[in-house]
Tab-separated table of C-alpha atoms in Angstrom:
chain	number	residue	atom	x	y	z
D	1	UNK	CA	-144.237	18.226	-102.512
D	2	UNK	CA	-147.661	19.846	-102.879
D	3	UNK	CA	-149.681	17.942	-105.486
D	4	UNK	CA	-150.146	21.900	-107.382
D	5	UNK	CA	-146.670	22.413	-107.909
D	6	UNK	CA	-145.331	22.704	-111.373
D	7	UNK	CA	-144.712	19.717	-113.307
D	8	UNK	CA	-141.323	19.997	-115.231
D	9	UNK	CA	-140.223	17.336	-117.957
D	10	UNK	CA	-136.090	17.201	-117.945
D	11	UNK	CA	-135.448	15.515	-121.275
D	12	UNK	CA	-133.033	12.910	-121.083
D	13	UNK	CA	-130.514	11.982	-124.669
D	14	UNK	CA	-127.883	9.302	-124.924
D	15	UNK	CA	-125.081	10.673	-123.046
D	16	UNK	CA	-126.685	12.965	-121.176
D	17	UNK	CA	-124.955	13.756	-117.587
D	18	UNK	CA	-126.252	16.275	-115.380
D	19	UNK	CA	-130.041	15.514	-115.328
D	20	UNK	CA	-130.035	14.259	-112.170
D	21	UNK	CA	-128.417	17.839	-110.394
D	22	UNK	CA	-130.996	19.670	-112.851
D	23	UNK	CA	-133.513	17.377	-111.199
D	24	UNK	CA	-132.439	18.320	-107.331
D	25	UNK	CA	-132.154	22.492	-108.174
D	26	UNK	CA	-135.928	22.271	-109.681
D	27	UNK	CA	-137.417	20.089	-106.545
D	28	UNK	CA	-135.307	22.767	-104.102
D	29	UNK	CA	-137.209	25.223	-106.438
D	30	UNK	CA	-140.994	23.828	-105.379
D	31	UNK	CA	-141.537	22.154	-108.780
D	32	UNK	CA	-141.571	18.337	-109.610
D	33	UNK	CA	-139.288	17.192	-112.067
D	34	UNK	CA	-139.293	13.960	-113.939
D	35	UNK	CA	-136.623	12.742	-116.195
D	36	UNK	CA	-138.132	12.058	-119.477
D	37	UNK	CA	-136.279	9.592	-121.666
D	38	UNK	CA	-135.297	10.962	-125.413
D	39	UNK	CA	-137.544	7.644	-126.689
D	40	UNK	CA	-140.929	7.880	-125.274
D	41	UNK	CA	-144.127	8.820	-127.232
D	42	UNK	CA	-143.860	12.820	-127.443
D	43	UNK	CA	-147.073	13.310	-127.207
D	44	UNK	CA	-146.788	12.727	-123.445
D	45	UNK	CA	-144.453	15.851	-123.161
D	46	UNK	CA	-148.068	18.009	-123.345
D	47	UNK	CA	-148.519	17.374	-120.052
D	48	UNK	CA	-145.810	19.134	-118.432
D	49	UNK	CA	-145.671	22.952	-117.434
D	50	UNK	CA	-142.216	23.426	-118.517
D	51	UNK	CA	-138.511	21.555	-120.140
D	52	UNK	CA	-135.225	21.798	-119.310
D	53	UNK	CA	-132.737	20.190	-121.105
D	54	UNK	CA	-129.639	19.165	-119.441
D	55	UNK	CA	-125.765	19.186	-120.067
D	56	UNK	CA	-123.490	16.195	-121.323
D	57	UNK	CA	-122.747	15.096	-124.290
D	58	UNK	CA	-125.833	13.598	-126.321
D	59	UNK	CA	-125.038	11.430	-129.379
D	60	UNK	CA	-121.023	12.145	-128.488
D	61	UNK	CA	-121.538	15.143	-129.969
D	62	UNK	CA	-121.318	13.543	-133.307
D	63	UNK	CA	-121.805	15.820	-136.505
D	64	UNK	CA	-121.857	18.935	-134.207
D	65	UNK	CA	-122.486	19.504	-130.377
D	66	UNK	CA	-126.092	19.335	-129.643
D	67	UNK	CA	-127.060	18.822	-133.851
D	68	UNK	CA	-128.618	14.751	-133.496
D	69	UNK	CA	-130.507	15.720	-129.935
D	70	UNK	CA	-132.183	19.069	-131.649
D	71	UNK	CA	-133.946	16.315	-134.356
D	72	UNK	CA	-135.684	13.642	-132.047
D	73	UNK	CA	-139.278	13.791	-131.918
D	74	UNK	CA	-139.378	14.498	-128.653
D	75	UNK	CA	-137.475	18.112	-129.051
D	76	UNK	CA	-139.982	18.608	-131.907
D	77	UNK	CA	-142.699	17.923	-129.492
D	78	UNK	CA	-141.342	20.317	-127.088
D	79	UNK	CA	-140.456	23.211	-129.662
D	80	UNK	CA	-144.397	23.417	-130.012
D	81	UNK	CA	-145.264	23.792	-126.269
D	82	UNK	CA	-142.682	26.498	-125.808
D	83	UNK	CA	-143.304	28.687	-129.210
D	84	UNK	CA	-147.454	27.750	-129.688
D	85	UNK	CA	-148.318	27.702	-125.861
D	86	UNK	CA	-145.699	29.930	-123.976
D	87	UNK	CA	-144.139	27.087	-121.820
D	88	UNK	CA	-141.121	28.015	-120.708
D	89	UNK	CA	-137.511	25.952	-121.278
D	90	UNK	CA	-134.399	26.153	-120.116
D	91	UNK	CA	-131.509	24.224	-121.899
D	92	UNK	CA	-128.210	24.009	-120.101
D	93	UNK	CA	-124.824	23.667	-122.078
D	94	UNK	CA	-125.548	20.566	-124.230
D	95	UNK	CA	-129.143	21.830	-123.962
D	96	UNK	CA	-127.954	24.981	-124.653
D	97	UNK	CA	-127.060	23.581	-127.826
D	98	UNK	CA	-129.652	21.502	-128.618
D	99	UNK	CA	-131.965	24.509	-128.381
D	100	UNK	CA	-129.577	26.809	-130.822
D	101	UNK	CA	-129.671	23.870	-133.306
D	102	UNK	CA	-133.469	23.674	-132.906
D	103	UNK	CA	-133.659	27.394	-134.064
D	104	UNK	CA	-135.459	27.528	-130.395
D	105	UNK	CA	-132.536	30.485	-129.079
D	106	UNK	CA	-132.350	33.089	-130.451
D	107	UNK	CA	-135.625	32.231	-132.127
D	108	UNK	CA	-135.963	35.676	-134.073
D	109	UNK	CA	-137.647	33.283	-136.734
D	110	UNK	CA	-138.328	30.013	-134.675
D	111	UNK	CA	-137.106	26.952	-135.954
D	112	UNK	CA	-134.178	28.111	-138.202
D	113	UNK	CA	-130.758	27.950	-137.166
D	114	UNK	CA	-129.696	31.462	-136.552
D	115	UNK	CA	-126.644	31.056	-134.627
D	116	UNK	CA	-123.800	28.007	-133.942
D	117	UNK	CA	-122.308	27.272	-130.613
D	118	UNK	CA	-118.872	26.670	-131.971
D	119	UNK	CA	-115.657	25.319	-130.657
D	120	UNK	CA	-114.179	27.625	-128.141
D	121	UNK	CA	-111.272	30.231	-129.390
D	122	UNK	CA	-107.934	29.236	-129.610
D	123	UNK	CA	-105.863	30.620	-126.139
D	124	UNK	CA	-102.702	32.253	-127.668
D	125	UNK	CA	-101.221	32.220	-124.072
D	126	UNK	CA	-101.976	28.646	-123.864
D	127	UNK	CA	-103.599	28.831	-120.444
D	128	UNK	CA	-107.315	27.704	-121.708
D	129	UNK	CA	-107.724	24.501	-123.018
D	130	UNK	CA	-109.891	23.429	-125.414
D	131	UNK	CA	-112.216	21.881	-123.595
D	132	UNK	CA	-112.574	24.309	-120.043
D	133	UNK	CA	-113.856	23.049	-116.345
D	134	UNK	CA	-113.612	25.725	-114.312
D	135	UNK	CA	-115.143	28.485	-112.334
D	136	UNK	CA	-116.218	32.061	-113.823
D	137	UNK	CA	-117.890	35.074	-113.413
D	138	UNK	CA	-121.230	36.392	-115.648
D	139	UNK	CA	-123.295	39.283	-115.642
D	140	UNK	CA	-127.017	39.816	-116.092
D	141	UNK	CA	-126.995	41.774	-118.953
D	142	UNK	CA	-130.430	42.179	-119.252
D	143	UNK	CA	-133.444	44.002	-117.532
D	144	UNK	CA	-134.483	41.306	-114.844
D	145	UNK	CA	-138.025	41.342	-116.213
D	146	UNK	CA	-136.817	40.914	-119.619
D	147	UNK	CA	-136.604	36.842	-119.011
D	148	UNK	CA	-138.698	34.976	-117.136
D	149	UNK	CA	-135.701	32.960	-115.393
D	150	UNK	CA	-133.742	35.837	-114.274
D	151	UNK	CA	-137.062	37.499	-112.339
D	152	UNK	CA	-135.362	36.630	-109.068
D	153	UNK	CA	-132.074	38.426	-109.510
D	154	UNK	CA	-131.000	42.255	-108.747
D	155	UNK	CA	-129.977	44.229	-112.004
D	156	UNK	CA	-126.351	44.007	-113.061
D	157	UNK	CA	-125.501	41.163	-110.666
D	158	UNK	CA	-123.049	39.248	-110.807
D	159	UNK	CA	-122.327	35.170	-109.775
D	160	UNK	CA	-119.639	32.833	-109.464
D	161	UNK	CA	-121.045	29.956	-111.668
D	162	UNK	CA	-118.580	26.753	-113.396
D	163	UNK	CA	-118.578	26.036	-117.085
D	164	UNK	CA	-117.344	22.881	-118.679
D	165	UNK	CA	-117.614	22.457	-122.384
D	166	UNK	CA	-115.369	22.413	-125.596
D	167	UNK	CA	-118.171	24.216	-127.600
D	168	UNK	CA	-119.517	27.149	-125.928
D	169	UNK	CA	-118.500	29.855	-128.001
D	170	UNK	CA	-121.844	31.997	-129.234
D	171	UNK	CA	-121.097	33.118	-132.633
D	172	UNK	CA	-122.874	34.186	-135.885
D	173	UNK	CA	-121.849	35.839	-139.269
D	174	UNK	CA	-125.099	37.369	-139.829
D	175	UNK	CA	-124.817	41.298	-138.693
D	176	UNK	CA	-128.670	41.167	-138.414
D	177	UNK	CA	-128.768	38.863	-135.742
D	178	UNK	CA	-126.216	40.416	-133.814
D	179	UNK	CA	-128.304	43.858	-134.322
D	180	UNK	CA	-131.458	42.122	-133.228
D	181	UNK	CA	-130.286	40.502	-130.519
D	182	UNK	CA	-129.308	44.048	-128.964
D	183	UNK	CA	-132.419	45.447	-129.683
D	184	UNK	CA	-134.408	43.046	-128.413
D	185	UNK	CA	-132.317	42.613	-124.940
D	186	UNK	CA	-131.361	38.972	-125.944
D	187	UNK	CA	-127.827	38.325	-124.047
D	188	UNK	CA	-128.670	37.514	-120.681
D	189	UNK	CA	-125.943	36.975	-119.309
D	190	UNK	CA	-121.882	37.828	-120.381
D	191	UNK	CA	-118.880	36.328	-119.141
D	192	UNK	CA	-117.276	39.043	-116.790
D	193	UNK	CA	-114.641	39.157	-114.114
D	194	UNK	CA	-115.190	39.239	-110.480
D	195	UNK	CA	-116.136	43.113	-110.016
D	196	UNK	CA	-118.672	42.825	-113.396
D	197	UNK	CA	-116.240	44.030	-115.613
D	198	UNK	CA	-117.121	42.707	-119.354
D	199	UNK	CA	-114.057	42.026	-120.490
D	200	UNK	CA	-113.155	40.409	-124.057
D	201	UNK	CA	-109.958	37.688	-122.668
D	202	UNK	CA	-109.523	33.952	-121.791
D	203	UNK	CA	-109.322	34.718	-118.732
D	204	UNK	CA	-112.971	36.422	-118.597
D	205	UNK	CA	-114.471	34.923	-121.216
D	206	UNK	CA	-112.983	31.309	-122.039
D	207	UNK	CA	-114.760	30.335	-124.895
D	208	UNK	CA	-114.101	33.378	-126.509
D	209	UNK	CA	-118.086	34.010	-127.115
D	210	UNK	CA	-119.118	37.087	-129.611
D	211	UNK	CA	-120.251	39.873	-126.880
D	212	UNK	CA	-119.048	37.715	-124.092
D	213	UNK	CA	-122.722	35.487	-124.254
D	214	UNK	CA	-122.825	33.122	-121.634
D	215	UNK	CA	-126.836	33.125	-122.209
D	216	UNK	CA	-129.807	33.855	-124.556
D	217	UNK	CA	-132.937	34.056	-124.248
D	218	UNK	CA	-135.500	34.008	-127.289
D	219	UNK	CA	-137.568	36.977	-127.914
D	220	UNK	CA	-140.672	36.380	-125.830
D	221	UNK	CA	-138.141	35.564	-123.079
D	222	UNK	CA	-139.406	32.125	-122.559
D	223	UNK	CA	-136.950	30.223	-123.111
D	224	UNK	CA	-133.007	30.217	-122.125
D	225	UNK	CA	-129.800	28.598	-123.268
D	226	UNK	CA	-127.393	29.110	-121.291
D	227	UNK	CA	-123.943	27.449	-121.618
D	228	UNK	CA	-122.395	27.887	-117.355
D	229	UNK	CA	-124.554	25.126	-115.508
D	230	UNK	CA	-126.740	26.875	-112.956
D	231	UNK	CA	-127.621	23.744	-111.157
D	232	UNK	CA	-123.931	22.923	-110.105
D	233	UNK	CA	-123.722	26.495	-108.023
D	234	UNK	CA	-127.572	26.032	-106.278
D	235	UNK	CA	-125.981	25.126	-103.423
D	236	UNK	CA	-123.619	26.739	-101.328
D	237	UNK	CA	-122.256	23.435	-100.798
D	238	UNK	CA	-121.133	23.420	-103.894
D	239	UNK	CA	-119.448	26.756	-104.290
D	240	UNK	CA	-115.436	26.484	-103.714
D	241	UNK	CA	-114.056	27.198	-99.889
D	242	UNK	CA	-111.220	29.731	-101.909
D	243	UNK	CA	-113.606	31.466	-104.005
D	244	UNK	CA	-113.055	34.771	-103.819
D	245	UNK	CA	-115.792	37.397	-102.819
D	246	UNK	CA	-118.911	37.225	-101.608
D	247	UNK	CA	-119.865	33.907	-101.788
D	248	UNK	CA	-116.720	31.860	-101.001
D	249	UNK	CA	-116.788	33.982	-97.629
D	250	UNK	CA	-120.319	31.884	-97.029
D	251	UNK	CA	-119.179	29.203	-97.789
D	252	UNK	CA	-116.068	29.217	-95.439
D	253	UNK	CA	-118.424	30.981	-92.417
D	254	UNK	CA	-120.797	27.505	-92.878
D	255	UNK	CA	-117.420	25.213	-92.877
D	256	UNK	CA	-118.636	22.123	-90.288
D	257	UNK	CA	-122.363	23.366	-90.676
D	258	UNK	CA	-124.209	20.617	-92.425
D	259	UNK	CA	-127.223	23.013	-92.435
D	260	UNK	CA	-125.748	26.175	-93.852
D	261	UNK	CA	-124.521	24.656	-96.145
D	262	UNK	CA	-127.630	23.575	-97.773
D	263	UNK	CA	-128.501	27.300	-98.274
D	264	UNK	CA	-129.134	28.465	-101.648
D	265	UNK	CA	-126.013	29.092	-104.106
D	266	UNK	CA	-125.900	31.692	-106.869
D	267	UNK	CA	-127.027	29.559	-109.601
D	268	UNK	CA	-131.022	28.249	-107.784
D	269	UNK	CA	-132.642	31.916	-108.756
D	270	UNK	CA	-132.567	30.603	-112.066
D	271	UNK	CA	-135.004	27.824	-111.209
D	272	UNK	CA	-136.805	29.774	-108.471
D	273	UNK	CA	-137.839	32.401	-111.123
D	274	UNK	CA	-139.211	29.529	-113.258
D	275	UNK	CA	-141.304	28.094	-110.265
D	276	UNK	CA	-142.773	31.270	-109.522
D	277	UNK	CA	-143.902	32.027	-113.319
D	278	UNK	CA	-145.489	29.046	-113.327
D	279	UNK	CA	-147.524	29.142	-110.214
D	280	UNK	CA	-148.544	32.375	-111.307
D	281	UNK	CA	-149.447	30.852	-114.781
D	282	UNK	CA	-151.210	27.546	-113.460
D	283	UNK	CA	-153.399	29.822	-110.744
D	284	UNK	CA	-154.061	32.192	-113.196
C-alpha cells in the first residue's frame, strides 16, 4: 500500500470482536489500519489520521454497553483529535456506544452524555429477540455531503446491511436533543424496509430506535456511530445468496466466481468516503 495513504488507528478493548473485518474494509478502502491496543501510551494515538472503533462487547458490557471503554485514556486521547483537530471517527455498534457514552455522538455539547443506547424494545409479537443477528434495511437520511462517511453514496439510498446487538436502541428524554438533531441533519441513517419505507415496527426497525436511528453523526459531521456493522456487508461475498433485491441478485450472478465475488458490498462506501477525505486533507 502506498507509503501516503491514510494512517487509521482501530482501537482495540477487552472483548472486542470485529477489529480484524474493520481492519480488511479500511485496507480495501486505500488506508492502513493498525489495531491499537486499549493499554498503550495515548499519546501515540496523535499520529494517526483517523479512529474507528469496532463492535463486540468491551468490558462485557458491564455497568452499561460501551460505559467502561468510553473512560480509558486512550478514548480520552482520541476525543481530542476528533473535536480539537477535525479527525474523523467512526465507531461501530460497541463503538457506537462507546462514542455516545463519550458525549462524542451527538456531540451538540462534546463530552456530555446526551443520549443512551438502550436495550432494544420489547417485541409484543415475540418474533425479535432481545439480542438480534440478522439482516436489515437503512436509509441515508441525510444530505450525502452532510457527513463525511456517507460522501460516496446517492441520496435516499438504501442497503442491505446485518445488525447484531442487544443495545441498539437510540433514545433520549430530552425534547431538545431530538429538535437539534433534526435541525442539524444528525440521523444518518434509519432503519427502513426493502423499498426505503421508514417504518416504526420490529420488523423494520428491531431495536425499536426513536426516529428509526441506525446512525449519527456529530454536528461537524466528523464523526459517526453507527449501530449495523458496515464492514460485514463490504463484500459481496458476504451479502446472503437469498437476499432479496438488488444486491442478492449479484451475489447469485457471481455464484462459482471467486473474483466477483470480491467486488465491493453495500457497506465499503462507508470507508471509501473516509479514505477520500483524508487524502484530500493530508494533500491539502
Amino acid at each position: 500500500m502506498a507509503t501516503d495513504a491514510p494512517k487509521i488507528a482501530l482501537i482495540q478493548f477487552p472483548g472486542s470482536t470485529g477489529e480484524w473485518e474493520s481492519k480488511r474494509a479500511a485496507e480495501a478502502a486505500g488506508m492502513t489500519c493498525d489495531v491499537f491496543r486499549w493499554n498503550r501510551p495515548p499519546h501515540l494515538l496523535s499520529e494517526y489520521d483517523g479512529y474507528i472503533i469496532g463492535g463486540g462487547m468491551s468490558y462485557q458490557g458491564r455497568v452499561r454497553a460501551g460505559a467502561i471503554a468510553a473512560r480509558q485514556p486512550a478514548v480520552s486521547a482520541v476525543f481530542e483529535q476528533v473535536t480539537e483537530r477535525g479527525k474523523p471517527i467512526i465507531g461501530i455498534s460497541n463503538g457506537a456506544q462507546i462514542m455516545v457514552e463519550a458525549g462524542l455522538v451527538p456531540g451538540l455539547n462534546p463530552g456530555q452524555v446526551e443520549m443512551a443506547l438502550a436495550p432494544n424494545a420489547p417485541d409484543p409479537t415475540g418474533r425479535i429477540a432481545d439480542f438480534y443477528c440478522g439482516w436489515v434495511y437503512i436509509k441515508l437520511a441525510c444530505p450525502p455531503d452532510r457527513c463525511l462517511f456517507t460522501a460516496d453514496y446517492e441520496p435516499d439510498t438504501v442497503i442491505p446491511i446485518p445488525i447484531a446487538h442487544s443495545e441498539g436502541r437510540f433514545t433520549t428524554r430530552d425534547p431538545e436533543v431530538v429538535q437539534a438533531l433534526a435541525d442539524n441533519r444528525q440521523i444518518v441513517f434509519q432503519y427502513c424496509d426493502a423499498q426505503g419505507r421508514v417504518e416504526d415496527s420490529r420488523t423494520v426497525n428491531p431495536d425499536g430506535s426513536m426516529k428509526n436511528i441506525a446512525a449519527l453523526c456529530n454536528p461537524e459531521g466528523n464523526a459517526l456511530a453507527i449501530m449495523p456493522y458496515p464492514e460485514r456487508a463490504g463484500f459481496l461475498r458476504q451479502i446472503p445468496e437469498d437476499l432479496p433485491g438488488s444486491w442478492g441478485e449479484s451475489k447469485r450472478a457471481a455464484y462459482g466466481d471467486a473474483a466477483a465475488q470480491d467486488a465491493s458490498g453495500p457497506g465499503l462506501a462507508i470507508f471509501t468516503a473516509m479514505a477520500a477525505a483524508l487524502k484530500a486533507r493530508i494533500t491539502a
